[in-house]
PDB file of C-alpha atoms in Angstrom:
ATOM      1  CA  UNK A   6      -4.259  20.645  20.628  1.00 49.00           C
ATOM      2  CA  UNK A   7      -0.996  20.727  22.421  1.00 52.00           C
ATOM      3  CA  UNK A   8       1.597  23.158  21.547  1.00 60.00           C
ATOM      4  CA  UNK A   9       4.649  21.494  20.023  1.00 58.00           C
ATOM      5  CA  UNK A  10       8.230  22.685  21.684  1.00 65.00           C
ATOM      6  CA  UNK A  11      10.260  23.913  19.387  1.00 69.00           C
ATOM      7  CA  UNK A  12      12.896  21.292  20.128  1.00 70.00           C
ATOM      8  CA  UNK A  13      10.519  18.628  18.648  1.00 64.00           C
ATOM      9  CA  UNK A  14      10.112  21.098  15.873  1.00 64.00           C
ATOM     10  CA  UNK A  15      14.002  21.762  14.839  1.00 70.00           C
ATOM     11  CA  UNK A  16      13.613  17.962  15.125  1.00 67.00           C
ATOM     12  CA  UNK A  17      10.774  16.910  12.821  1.00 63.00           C
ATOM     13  CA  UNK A  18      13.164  19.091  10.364  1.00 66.00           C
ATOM     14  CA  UNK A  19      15.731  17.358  10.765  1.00 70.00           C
ATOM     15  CA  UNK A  20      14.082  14.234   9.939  1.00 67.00           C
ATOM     16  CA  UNK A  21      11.579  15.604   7.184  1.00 66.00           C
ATOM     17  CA  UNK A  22      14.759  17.104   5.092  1.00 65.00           C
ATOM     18  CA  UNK A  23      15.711  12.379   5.004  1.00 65.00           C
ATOM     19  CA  UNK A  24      12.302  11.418   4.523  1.00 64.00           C
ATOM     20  CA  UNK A  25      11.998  10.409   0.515  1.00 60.00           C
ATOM     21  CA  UNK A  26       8.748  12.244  -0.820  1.00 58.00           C
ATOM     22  CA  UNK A  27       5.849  11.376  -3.642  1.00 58.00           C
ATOM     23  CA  UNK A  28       3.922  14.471  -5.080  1.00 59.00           C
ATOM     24  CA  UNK A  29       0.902  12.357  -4.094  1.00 58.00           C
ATOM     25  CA  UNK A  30      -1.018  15.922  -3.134  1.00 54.00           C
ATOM     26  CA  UNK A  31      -3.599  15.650  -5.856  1.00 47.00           C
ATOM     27  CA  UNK A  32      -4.238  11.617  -6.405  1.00 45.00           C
ATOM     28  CA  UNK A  33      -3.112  10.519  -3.135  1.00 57.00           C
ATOM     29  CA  UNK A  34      -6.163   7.943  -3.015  1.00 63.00           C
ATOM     30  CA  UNK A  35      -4.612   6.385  -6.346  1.00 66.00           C
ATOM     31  CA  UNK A  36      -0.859   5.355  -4.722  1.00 73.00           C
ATOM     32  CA  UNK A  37      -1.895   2.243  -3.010  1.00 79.00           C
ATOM     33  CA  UNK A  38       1.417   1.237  -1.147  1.00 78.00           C
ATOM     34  CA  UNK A  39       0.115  -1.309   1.158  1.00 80.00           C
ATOM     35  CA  UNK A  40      -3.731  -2.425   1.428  1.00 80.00           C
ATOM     36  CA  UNK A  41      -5.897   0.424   2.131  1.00 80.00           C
ATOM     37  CA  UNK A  42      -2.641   2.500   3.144  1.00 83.00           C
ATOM     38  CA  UNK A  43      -1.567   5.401   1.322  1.00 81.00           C
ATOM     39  CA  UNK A  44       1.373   7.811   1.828  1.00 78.00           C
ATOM     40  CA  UNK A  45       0.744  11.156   3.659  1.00 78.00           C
ATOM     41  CA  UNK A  46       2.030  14.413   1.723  1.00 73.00           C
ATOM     42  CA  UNK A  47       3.526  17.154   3.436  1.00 72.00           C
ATOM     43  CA  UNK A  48       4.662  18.980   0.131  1.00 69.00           C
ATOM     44  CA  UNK A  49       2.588  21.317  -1.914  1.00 68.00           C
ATOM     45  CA  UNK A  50       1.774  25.261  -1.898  1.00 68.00           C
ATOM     46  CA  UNK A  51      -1.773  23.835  -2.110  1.00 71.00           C
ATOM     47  CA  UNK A  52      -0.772  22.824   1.841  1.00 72.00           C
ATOM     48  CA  UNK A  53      -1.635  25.204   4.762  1.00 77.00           C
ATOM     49  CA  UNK A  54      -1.842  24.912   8.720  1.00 77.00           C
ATOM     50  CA  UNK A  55      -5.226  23.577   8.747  1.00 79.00           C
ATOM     51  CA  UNK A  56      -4.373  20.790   6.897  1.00 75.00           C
ATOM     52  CA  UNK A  57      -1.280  19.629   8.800  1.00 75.00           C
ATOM     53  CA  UNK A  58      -3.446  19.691  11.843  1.00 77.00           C
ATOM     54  CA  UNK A  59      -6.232  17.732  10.405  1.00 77.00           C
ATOM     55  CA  UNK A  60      -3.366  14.972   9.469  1.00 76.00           C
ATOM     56  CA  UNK A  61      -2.437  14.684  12.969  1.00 77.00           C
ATOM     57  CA  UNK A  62      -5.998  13.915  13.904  1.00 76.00           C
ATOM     58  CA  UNK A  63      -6.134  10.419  14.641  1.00 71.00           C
ATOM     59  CA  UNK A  64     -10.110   8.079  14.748  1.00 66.00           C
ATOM     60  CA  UNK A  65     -10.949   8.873  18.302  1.00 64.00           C
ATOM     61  CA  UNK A  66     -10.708  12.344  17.731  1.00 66.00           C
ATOM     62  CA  UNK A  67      -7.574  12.726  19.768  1.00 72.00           C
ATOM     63  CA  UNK A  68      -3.909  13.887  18.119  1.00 77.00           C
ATOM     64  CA  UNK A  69      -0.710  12.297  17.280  1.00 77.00           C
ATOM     65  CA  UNK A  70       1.864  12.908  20.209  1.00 75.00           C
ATOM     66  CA  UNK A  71       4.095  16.234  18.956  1.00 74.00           C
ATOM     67  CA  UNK A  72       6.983  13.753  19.161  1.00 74.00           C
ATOM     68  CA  UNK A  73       5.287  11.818  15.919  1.00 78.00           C
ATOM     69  CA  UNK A  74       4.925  12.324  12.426  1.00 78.00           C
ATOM     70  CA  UNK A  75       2.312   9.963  10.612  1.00 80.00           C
ATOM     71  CA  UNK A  76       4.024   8.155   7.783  1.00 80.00           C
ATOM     72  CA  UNK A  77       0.355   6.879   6.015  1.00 81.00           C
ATOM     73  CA  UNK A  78      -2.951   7.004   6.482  1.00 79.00           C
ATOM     74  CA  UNK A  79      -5.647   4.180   6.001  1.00 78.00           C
ATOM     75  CA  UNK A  80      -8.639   4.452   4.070  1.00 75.00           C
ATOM     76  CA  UNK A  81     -11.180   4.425   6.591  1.00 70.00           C
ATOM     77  CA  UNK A  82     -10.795   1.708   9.122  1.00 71.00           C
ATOM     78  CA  UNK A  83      -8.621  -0.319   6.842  1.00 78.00           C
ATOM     79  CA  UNK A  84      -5.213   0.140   6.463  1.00 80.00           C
ATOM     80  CA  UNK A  85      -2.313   0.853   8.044  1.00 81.00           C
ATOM     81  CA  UNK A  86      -1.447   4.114  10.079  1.00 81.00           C
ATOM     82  CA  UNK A  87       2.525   4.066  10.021  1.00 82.00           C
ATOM     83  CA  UNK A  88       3.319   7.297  12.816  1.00 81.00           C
ATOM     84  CA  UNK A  89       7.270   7.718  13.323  1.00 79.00           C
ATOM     85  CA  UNK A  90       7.838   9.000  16.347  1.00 76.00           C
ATOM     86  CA  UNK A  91      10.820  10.626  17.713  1.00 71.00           C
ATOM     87  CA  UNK A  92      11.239   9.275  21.206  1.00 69.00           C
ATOM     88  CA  UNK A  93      10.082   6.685  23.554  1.00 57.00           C
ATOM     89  CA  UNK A  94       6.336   7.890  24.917  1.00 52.00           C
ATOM     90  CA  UNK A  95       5.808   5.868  28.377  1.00 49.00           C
ATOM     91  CA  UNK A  96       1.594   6.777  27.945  1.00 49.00           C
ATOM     92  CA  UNK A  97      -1.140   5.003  29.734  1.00 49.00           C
ATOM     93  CA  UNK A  98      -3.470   6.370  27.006  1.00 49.00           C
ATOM     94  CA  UNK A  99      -5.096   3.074  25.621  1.00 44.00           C
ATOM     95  CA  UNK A 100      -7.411   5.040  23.063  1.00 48.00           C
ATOM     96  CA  UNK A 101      -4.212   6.169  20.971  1.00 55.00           C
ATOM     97  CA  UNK A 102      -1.193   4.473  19.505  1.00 58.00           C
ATOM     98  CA  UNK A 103       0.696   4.756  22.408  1.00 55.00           C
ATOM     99  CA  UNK A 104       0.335   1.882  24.152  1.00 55.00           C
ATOM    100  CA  UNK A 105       1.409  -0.284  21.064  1.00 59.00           C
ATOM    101  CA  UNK A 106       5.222  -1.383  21.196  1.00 63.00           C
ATOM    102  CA  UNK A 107       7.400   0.283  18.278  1.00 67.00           C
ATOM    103  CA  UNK A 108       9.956  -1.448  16.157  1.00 73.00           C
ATOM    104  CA  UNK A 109      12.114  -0.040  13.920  1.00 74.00           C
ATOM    105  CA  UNK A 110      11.610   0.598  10.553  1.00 73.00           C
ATOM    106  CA  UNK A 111      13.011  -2.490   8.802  1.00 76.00           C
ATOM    107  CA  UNK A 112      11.544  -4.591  11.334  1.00 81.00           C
ATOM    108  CA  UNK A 113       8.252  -3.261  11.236  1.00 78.00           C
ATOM    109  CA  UNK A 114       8.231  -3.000   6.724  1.00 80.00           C
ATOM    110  CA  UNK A 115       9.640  -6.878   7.028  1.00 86.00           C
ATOM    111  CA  UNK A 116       6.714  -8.939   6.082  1.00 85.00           C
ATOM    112  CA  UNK A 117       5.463  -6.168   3.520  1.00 83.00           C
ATOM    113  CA  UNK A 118       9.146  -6.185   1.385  1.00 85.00           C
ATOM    114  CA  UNK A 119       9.403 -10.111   1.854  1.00 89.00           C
ATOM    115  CA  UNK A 120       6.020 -10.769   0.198  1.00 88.00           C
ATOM    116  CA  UNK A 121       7.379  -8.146  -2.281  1.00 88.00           C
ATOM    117  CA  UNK A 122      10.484  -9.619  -2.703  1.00 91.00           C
ATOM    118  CA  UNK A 123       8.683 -13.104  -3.264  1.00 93.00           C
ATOM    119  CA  UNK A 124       6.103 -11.701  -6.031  1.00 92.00           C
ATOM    120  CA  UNK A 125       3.125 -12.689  -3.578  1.00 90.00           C
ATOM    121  CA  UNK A 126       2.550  -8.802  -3.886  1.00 87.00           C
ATOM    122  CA  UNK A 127       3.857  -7.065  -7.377  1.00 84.00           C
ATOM    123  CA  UNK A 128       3.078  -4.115  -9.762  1.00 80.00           C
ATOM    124  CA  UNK A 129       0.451  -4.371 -12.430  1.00 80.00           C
ATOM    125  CA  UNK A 130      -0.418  -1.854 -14.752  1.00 73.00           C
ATOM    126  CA  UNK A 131      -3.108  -0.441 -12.256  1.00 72.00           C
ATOM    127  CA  UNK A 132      -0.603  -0.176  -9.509  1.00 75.00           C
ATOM    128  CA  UNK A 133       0.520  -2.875  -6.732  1.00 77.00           C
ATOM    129  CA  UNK A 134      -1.485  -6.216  -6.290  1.00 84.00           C
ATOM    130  CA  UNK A 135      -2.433  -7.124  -2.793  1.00 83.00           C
ATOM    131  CA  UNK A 136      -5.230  -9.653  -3.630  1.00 84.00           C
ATOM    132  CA  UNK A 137      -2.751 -12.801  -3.084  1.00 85.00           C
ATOM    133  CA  UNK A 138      -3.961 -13.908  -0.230  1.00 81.00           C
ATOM    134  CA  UNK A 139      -7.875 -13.612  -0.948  1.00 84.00           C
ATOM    135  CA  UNK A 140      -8.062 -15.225  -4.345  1.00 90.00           C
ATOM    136  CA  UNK A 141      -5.163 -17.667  -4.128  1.00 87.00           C
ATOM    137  CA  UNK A 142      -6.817 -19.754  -0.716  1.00 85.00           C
ATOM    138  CA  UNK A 143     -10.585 -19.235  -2.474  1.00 90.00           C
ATOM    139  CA  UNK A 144      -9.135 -22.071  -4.874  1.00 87.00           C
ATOM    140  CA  UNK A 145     -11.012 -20.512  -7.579  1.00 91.00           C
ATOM    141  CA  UNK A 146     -14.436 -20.860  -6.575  1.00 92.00           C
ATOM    142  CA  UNK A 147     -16.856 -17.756  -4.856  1.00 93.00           C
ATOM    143  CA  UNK A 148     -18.418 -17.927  -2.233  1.00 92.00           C
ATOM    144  CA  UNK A 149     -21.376 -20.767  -1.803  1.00 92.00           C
ATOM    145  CA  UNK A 150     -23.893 -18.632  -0.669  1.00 94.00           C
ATOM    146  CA  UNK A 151     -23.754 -15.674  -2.940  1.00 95.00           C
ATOM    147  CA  UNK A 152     -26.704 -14.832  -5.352  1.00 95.00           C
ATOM    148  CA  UNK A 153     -25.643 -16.173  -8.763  1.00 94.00           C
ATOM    149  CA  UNK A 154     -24.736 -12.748 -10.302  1.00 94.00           C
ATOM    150  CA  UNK A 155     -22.368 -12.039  -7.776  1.00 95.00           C
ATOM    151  CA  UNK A 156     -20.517 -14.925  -7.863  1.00 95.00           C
ATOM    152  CA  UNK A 157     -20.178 -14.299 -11.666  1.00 95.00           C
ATOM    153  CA  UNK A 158     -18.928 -10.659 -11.241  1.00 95.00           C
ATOM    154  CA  UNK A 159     -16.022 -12.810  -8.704  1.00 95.00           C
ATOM    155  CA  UNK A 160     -15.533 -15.375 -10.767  1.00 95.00           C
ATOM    156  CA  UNK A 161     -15.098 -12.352 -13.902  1.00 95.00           C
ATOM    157  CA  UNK A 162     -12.470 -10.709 -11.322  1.00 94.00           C
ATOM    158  CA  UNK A 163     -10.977 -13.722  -9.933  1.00 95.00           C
ATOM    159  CA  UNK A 164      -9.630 -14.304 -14.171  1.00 95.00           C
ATOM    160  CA  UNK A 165      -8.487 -11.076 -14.060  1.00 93.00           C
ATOM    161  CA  UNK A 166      -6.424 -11.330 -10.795  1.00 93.00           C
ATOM    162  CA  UNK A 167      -5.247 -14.999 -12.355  1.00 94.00           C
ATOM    163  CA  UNK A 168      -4.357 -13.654 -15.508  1.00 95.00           C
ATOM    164  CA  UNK A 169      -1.689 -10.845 -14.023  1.00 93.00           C
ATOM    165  CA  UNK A 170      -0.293 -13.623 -12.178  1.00 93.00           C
ATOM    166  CA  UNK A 171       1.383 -14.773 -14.952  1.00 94.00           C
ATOM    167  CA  UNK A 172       3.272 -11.781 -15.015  1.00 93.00           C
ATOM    168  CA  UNK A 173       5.099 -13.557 -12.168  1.00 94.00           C
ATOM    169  CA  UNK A 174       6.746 -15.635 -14.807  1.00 96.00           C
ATOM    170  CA  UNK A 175       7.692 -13.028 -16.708  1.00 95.00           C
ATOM    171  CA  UNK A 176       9.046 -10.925 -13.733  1.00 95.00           C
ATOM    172  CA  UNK A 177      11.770 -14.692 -13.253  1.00 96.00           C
ATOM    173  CA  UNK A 178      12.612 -14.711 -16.652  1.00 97.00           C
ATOM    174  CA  UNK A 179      14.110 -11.167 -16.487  1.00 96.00           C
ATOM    175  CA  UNK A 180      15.947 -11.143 -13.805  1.00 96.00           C
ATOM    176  CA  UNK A 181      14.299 -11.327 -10.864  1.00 95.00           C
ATOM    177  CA  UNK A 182      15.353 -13.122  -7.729  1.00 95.00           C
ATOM    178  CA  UNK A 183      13.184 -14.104  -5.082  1.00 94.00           C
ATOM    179  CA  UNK A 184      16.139 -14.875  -2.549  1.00 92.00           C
ATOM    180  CA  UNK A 185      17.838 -11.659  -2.921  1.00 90.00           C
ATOM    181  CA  UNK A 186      17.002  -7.762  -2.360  1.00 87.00           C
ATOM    182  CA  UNK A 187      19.798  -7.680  -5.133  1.00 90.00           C
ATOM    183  CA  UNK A 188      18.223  -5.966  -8.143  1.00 90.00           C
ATOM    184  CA  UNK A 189      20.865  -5.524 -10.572  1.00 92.00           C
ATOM    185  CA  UNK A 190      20.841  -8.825 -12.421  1.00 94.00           C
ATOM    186  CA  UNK A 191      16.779  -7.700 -13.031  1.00 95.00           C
ATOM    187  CA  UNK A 192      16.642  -6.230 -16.593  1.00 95.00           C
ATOM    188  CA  UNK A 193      13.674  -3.488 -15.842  1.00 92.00           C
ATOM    189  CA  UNK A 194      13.235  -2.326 -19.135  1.00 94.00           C
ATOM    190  CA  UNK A 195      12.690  -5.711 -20.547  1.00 96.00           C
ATOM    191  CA  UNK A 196      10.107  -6.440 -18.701  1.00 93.00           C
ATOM    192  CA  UNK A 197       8.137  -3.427 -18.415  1.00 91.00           C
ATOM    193  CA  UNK A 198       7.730  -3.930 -22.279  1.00 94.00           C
ATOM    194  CA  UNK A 199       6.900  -7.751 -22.092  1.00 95.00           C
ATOM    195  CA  UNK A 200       4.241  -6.940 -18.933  1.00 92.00           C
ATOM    196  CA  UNK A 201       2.902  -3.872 -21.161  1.00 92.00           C
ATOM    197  CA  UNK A 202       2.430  -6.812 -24.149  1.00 96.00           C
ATOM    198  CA  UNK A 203       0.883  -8.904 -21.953  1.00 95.00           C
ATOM    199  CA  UNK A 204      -1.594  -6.791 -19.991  1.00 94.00           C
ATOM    200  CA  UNK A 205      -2.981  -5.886 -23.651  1.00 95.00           C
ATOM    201  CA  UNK A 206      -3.733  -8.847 -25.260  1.00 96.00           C
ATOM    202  CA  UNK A 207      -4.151 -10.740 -22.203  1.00 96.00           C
ATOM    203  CA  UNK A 208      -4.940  -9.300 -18.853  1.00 94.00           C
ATOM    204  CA  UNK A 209      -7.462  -6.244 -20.851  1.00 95.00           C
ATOM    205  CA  UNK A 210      -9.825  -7.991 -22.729  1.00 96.00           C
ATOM    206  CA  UNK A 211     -10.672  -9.956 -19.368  1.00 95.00           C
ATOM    207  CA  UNK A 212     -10.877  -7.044 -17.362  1.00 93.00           C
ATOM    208  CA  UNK A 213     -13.601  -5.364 -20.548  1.00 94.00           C
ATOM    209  CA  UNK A 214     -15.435  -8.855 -19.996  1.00 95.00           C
ATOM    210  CA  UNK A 215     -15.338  -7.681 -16.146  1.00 94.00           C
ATOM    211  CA  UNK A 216     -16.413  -4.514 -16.093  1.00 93.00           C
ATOM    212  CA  UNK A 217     -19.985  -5.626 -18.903  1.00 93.00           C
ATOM    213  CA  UNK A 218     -20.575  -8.306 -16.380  1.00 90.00           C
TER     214      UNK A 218
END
């Protein structure tokens, strides 16, 4: 492993003491923040030198640059690997990162806050929901050439995933606006009690019918 100057070190303080942290040490796996991506942790007595190098390991067994610090990891080859680096790398290297063009941060978290912002993605009582895309064009209907049982156990999920999209409704009536980053007209506490309502007598009893089928 390369040694890292200590330039780029006073550096990656500099830009550790801005970065926003989530004491995700012990249930990382369990913070979903994008599909298969979760947030890396760099805070914790629990944390020692062996396990900051194994974070900068990347699939092919080679390292992040020491000019990069990686944001997320993936769970396994899903996922997305978010790695800020500090300064332009001109590398040839086509089995790392580095031949991939950067953006900056907005740019590159665009599409994720707009289908946010729009409620394609939003929080459930489990955490965020991704599945938009993958139920919503099946029209309702599993796949043709599954086995029968398995196309009840999607059909038992796909209710579940329909029944928290009502919660999209109730996300409108309080406040939310899908035009605007503008939270302040959204009345939080409002709904967190009407979606807590719901998911019981609605959204649970389909996910027990779920998890017996």
């Amino acid at each position: 492993m390369p040694q890292v100057p200590q330039a780029t070190i006073r550096k990656f303080m500099e830009l550790m003491t801005m970065l926003p942290y989530m004491d995700v040490a012990d249930h990382y796996l369990e913070l979903e923040i994008q599909p298969s991506t979760y947030p890396m942790s760099y805070v914790g007595e629990q944390l020692d030198v062996g396990y900051f190098e194994s974070q900068r390991e990347l699939y092919n067994d080679d390292f992040t640059a020491p000019c990069a610090l990686r944001l997320t990891f993936g769970e396994g080859s899903y996922g997305t690997e978010f790695i800020y680096d500090t300064k332009t790398t001109n590398s040839e290297d086509q089995d790392g990162y580095f031949h991939l063009s950067g953006g900056q941060p907005r740019e590159v978290l665009e599409p994720f806050i707009s289908k946010c912002q729009q409620l394609l993605y939003f929080g459930i009582a489990e955490g965020l929901d991704f599945r938009y895309e993958f139920y919503h064009d099946s029209g309702g209907h599993p796949p043709v050439d599954w086995e029968e049982h398995f196309q009840r156990q999607w059909l038992a999920s796909y209710n579940v995933w329909a029944a928290a999209r009502k919660m999209k409704d109730i996300y409108l009536d309080c406040g939310w606006n899908v035009n605007t980053s503008d939270r302040s007209g959204f009345r939080s506490d409002e709904f967190i009690e009407r979606r807590a309502t719901y998911w019981t007598k609605v959204v649970q009893p389909l996910l027990d019918i779920e998890e017996r089928t």
